[in-house]
PDB file of C-alpha atoms and ligand atoms in Angstrom:
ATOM      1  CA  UNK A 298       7.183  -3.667 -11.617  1.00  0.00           C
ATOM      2  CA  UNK A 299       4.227  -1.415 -12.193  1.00  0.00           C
ATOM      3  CA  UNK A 300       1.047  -2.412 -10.310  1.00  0.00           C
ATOM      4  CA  UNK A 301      -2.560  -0.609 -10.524  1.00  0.00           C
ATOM      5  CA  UNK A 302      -4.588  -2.362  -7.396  1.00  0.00           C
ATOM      6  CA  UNK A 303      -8.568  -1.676  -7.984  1.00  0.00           C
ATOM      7  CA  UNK A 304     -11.029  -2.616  -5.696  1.00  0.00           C
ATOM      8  CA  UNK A 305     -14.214  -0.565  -3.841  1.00  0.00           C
ATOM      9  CA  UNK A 306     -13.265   1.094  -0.673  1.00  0.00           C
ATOM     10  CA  UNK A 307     -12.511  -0.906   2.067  1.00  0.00           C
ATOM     11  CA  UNK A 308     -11.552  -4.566  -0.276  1.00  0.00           C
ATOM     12  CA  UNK A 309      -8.606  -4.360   1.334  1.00  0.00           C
ATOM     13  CA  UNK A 310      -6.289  -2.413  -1.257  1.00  0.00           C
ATOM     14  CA  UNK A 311      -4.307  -0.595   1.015  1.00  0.00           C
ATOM     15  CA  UNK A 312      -2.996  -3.553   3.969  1.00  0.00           C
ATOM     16  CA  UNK A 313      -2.334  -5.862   0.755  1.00  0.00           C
ATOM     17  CA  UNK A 314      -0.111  -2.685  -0.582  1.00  0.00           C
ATOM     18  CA  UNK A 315       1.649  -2.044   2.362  1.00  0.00           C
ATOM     19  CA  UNK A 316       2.744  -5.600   2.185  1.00  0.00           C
ATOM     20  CA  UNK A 317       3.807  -5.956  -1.885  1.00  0.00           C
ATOM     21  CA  UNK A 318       5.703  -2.560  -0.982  1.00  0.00           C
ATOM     22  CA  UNK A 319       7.898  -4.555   1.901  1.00  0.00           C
ATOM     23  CA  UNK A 320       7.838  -7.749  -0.484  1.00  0.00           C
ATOM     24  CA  UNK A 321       8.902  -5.919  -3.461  1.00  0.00           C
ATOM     25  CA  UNK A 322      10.372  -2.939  -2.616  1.00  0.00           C
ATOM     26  CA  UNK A 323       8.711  -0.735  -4.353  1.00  0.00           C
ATOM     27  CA  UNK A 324       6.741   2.801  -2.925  1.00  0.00           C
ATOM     28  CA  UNK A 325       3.210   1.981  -2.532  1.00  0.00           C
ATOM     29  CA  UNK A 326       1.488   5.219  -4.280  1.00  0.00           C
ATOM     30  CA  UNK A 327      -1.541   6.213  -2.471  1.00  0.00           C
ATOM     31  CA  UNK A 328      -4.232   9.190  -4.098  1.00  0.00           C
ATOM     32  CA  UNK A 329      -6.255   9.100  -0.759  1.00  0.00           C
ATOM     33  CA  UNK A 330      -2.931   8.876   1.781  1.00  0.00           C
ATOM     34  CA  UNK A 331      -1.290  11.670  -0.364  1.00  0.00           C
ATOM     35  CA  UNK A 332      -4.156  13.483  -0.192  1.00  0.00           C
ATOM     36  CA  UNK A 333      -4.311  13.129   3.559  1.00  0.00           C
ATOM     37  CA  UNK A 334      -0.991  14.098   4.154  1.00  0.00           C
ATOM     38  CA  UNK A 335      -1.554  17.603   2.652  1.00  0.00           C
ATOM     39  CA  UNK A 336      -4.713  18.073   4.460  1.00  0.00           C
ATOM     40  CA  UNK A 337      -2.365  17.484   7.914  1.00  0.00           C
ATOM     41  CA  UNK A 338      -0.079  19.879   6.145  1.00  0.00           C
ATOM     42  CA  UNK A 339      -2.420  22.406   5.516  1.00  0.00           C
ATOM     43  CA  UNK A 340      -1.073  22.571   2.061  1.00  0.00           C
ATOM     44  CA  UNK A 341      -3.156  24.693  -1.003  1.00  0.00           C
ATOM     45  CA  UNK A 342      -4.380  20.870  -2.325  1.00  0.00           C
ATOM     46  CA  UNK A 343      -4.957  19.918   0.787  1.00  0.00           C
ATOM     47  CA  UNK A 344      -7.369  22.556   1.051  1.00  0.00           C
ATOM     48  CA  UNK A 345      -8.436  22.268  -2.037  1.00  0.00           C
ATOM     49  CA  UNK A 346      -9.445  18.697  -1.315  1.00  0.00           C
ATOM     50  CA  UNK A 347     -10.705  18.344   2.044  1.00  0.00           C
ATOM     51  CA  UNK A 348     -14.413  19.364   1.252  1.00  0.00           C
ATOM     52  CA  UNK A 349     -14.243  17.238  -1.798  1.00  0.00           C
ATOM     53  CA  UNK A 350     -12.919  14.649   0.283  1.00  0.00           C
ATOM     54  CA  UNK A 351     -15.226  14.766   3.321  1.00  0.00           C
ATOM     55  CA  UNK A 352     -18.200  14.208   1.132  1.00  0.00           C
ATOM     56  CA  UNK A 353     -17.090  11.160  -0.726  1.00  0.00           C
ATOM     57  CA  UNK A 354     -16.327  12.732  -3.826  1.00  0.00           C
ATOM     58  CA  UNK A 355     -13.624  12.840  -6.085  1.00  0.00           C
ATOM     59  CA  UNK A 356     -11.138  15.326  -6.629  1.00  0.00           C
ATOM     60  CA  UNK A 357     -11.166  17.142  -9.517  1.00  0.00           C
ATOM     61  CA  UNK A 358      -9.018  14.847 -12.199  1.00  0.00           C
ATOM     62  CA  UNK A 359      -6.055  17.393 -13.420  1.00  0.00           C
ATOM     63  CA  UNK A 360      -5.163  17.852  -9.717  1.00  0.00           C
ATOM     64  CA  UNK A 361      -4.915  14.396  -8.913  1.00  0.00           C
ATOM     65  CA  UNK A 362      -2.990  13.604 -11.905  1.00  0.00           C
ATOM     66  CA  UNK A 363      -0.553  16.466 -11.096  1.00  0.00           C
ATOM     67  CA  UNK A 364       0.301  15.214  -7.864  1.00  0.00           C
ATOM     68  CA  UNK A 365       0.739  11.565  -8.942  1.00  0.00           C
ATOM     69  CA  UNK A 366       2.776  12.876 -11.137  1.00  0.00           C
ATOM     70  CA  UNK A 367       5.357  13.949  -9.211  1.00  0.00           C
ATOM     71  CA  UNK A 368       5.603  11.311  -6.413  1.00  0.00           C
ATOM     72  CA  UNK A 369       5.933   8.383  -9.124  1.00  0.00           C
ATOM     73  CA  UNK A 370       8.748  10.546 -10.579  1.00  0.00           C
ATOM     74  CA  UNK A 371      10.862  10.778  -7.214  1.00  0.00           C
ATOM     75  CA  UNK A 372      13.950   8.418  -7.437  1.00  0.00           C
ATOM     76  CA  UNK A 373      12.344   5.906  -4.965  1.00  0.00           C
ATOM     77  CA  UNK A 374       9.913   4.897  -7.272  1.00  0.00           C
ATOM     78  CA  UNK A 375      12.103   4.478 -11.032  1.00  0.00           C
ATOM     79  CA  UNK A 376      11.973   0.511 -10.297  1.00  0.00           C
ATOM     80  CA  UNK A 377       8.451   0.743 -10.069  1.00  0.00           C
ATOM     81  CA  UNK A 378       5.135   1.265  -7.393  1.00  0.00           C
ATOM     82  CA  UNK A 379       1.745   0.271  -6.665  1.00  0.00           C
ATOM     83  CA  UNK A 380      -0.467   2.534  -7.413  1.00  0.00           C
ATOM     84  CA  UNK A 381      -3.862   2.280  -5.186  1.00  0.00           C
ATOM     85  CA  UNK A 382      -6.460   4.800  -5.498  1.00  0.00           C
ATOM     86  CA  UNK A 383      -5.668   5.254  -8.833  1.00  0.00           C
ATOM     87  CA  UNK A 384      -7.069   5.908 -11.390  1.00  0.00           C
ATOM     88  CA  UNK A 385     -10.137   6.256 -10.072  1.00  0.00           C
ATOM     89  CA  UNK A 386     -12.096   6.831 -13.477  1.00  0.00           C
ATOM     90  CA  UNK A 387     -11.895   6.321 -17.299  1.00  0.00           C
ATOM     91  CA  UNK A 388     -10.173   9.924 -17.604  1.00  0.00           C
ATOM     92  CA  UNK A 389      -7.640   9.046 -15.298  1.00  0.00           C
ATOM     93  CA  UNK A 390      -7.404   5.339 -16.619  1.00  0.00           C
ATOM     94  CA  UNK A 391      -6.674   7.466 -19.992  1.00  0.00           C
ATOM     95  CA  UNK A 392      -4.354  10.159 -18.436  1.00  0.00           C
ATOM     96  CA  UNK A 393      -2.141   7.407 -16.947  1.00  0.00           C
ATOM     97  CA  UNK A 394      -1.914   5.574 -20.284  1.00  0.00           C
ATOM     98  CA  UNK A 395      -0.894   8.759 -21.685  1.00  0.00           C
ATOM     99  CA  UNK A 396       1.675   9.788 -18.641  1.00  0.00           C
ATOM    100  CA  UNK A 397       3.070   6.447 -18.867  1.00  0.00           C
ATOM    101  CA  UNK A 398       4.009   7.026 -22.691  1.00  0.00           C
ATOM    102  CA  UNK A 399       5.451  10.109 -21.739  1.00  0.00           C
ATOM    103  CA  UNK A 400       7.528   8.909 -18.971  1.00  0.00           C
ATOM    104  CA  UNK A 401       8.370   5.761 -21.201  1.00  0.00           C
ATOM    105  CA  UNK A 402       6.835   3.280 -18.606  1.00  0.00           C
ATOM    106  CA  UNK A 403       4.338   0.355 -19.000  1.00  0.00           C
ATOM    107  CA  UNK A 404       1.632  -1.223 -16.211  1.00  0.00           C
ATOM    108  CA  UNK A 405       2.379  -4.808 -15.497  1.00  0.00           C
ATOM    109  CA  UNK A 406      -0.357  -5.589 -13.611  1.00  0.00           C
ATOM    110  CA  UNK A 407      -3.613  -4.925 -12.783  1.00  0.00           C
ATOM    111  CA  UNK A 408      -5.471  -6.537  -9.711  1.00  0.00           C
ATOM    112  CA  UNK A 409      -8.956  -6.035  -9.038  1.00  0.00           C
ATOM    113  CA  UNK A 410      -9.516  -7.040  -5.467  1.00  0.00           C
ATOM    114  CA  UNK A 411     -13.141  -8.532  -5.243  1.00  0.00           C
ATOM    115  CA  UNK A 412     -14.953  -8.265  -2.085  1.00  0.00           C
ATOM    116  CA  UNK A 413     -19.283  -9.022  -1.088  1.00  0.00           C
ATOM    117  CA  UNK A 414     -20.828  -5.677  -0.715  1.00  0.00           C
ATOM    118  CA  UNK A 415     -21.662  -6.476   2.926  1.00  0.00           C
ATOM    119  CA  UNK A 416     -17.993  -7.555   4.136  1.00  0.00           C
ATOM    120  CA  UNK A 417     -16.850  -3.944   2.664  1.00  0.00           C
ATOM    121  CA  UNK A 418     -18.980  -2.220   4.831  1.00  0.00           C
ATOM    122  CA  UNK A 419     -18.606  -4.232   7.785  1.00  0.00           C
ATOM    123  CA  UNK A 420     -14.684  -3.513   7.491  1.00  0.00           C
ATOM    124  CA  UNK A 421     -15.098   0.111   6.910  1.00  0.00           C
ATOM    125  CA  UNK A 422     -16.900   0.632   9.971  1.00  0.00           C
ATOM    126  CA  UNK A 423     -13.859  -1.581  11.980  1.00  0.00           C
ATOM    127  CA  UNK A 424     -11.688   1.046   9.739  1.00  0.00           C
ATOM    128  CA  UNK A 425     -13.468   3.887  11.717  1.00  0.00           C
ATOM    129  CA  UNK A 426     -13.063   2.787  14.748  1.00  0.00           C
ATOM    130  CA  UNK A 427      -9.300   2.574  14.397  1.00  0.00           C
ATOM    131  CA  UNK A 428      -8.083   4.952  12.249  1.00  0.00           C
ATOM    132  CA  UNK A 429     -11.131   7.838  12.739  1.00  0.00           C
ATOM    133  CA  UNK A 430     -11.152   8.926   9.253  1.00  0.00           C
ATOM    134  CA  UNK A 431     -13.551  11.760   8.460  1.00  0.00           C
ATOM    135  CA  UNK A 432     -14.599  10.055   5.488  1.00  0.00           C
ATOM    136  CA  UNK A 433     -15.784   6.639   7.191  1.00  0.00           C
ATOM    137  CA  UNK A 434     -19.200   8.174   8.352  1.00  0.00           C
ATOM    138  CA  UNK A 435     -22.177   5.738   7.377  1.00  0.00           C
ATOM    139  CA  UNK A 436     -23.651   8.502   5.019  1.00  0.00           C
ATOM    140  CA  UNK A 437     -20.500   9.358   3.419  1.00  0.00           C
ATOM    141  CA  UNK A 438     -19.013   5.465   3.192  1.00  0.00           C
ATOM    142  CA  UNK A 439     -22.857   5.330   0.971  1.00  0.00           C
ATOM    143  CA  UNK A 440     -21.785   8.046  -1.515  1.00  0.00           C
ATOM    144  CA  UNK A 441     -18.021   6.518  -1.850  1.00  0.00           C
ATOM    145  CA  UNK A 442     -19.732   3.047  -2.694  1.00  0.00           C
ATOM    146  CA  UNK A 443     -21.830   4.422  -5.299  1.00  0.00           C
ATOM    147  CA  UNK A 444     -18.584   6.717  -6.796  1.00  0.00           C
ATOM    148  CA  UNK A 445     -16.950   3.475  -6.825  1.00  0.00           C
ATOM    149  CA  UNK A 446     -20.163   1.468  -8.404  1.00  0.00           C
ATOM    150  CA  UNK A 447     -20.714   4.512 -11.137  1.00  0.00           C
ATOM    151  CA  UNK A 448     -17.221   5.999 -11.741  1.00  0.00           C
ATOM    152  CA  UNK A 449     -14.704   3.375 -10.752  1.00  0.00           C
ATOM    153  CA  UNK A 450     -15.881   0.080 -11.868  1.00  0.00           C
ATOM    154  CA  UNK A 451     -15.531   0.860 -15.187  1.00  0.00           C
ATOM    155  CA  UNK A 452     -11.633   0.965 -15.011  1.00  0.00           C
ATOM    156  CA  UNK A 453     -11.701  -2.776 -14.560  1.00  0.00           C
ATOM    157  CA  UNK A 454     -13.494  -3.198 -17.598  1.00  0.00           C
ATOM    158  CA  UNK A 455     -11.153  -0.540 -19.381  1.00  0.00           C
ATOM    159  CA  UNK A 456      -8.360  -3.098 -18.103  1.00  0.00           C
ATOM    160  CA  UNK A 457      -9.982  -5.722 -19.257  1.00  0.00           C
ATOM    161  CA  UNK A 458     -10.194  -4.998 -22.513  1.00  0.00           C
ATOM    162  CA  UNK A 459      -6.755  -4.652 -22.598  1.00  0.00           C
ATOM    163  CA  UNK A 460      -6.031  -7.866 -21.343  1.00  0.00           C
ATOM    164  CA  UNK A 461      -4.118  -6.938 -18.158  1.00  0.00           C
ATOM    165  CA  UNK A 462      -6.424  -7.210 -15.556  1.00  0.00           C
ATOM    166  CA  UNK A 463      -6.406 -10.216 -13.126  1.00  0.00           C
ATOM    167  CA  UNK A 464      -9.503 -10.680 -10.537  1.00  0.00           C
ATOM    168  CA  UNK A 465      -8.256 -11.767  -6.671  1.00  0.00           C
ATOM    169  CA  UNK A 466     -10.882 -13.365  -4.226  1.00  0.00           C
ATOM    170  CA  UNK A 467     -10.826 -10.367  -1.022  1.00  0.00           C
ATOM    171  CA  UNK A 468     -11.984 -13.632   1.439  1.00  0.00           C
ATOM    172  CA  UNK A 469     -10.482 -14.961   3.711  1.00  0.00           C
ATOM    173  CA  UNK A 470      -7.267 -13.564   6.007  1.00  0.00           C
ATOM    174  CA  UNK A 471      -4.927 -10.660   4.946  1.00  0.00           C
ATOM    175  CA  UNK A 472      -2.707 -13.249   4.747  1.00  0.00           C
ATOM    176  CA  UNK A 473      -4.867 -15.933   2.301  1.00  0.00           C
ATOM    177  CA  UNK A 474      -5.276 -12.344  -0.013  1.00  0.00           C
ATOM    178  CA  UNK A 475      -1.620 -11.514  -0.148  1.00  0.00           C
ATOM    179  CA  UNK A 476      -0.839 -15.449  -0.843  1.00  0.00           C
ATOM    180  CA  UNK A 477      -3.250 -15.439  -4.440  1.00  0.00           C
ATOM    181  CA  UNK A 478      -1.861 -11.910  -5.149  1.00  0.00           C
ATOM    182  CA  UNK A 479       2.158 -13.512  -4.679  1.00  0.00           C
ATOM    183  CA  UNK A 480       0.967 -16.434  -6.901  1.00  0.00           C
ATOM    184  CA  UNK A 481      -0.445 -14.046  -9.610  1.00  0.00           C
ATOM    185  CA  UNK A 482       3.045 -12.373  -9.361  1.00  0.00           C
ATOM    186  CA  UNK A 483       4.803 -15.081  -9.593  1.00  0.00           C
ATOM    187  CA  UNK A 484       6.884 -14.506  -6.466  1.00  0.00           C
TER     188      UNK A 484
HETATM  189  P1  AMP B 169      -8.933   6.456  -0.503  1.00  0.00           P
HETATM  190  O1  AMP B 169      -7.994   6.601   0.634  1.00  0.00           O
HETATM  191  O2  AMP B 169      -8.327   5.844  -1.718  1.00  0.00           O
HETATM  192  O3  AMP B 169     -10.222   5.775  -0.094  1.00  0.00           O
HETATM  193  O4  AMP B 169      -9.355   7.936  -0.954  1.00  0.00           O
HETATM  194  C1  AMP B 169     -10.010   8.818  -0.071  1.00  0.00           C
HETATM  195  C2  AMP B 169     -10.582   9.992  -0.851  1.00  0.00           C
HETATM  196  O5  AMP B 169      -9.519  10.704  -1.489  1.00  0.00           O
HETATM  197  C3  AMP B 169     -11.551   9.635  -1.959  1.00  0.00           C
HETATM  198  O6  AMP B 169     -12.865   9.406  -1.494  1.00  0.00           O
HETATM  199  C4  AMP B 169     -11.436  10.878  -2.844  1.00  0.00           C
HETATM  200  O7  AMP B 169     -12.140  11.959  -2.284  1.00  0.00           O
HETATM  201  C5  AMP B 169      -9.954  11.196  -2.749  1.00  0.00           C
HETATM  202  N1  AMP B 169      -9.195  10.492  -3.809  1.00  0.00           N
HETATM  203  C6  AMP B 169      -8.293   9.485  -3.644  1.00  0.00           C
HETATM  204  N2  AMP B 169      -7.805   9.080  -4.814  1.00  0.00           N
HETATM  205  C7  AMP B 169      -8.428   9.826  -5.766  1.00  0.00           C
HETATM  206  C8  AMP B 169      -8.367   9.877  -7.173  1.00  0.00           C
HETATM  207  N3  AMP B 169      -7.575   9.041  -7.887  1.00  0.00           N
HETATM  208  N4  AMP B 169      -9.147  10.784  -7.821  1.00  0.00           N
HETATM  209  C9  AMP B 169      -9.934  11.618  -7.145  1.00  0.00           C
HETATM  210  N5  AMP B 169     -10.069  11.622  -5.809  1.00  0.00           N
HETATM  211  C10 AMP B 169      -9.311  10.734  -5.116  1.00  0.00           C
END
């Protein structure tokens, strides 16, 4: 099963990943955590992406797209993933349609996570205090919100149009979330 999971930062996207991956066993594909790993690794994209990264913005689309590229091609993922963090724009929405022709795959799902403004940012700022990102600063949490609002948003509607998009109420317990996104599923 393929799964996009859209949603603004902090709906929620990754915990309800981490627990399809167990349920399903399937790789749960982050952009962001893939990114962080090769800034820990000091690889070249790492560098390349930590100043992007640090204030909010995107990284450029080709690189992102080249990296997805070759984790959702690694053997642990032929059954399928979740993809979460991407794409993160139109152009990627469109470079994924077009990867997933090449690589003779089809999405299954997409869920668009829906959280109130106000709960996002009250979790992101819980988020900081736990995991000390460098990107959960008040100022730079501002700029991902409106990246999200501007650039992001507009995949859901891309997905919509296409009929494959399902909307999941982000209220409630981790637990409540993961129970509507079983049901939508169907396991
Ligand atoms: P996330 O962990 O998904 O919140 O992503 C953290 C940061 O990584 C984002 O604010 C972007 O700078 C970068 N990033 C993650 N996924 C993408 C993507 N699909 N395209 C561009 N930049 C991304």
């Amino acid at each position: 099963m393929r799964i996009v999971l859209l949603g603004a930062p902090g709906s929620g996207k990754g915990t309800q990943a981490k627990l399809l991956e167990e349920k399903l066993n399937i790789p749960h594909v982050s952009t962001g955590d893939l990114f962080r790993a090769a800034i820990a690794n000091k690889t070249p994209l790492g560098l390349a992406a930590k100043e992007v990264m640090d204030r909010g913005d995107l990284v450029a689309d080709e690189i992102t797209l080249g990296m997805l590229k070759e984790r959702i091609t690694q053997a642990d993922a032929s059954n399928g993933f979740i993809l979460d963090g991407f794409p993160r724009n139109l152009a990627q929405a469109e470079m994924l349609e077009t990867l997933f022709k090449e690589l003779d795959m089809a999405l299954d799902h997409a869920l668009l996570i829906q959280v109130d403004p106000d709960e996002v940012v009250a979790r992101i700022a819980k988020r900081a205090e736990i995991e000390g990102r460098t990107d959960d600063t008040e100022e730079v949490v501002r700029n991902r919100l409106n990246v999200y609002a501007e650039q992001t948003a507009p995949v859901a509607d891309y997905y919509k149009k296409q009929d494959i998009v399902t909307e999941i109420l982000g209220k409630g317990s981790i637990e409540d979330v993961q129970a509507r996104i079983q049901a939508i599923l169907r396991f």
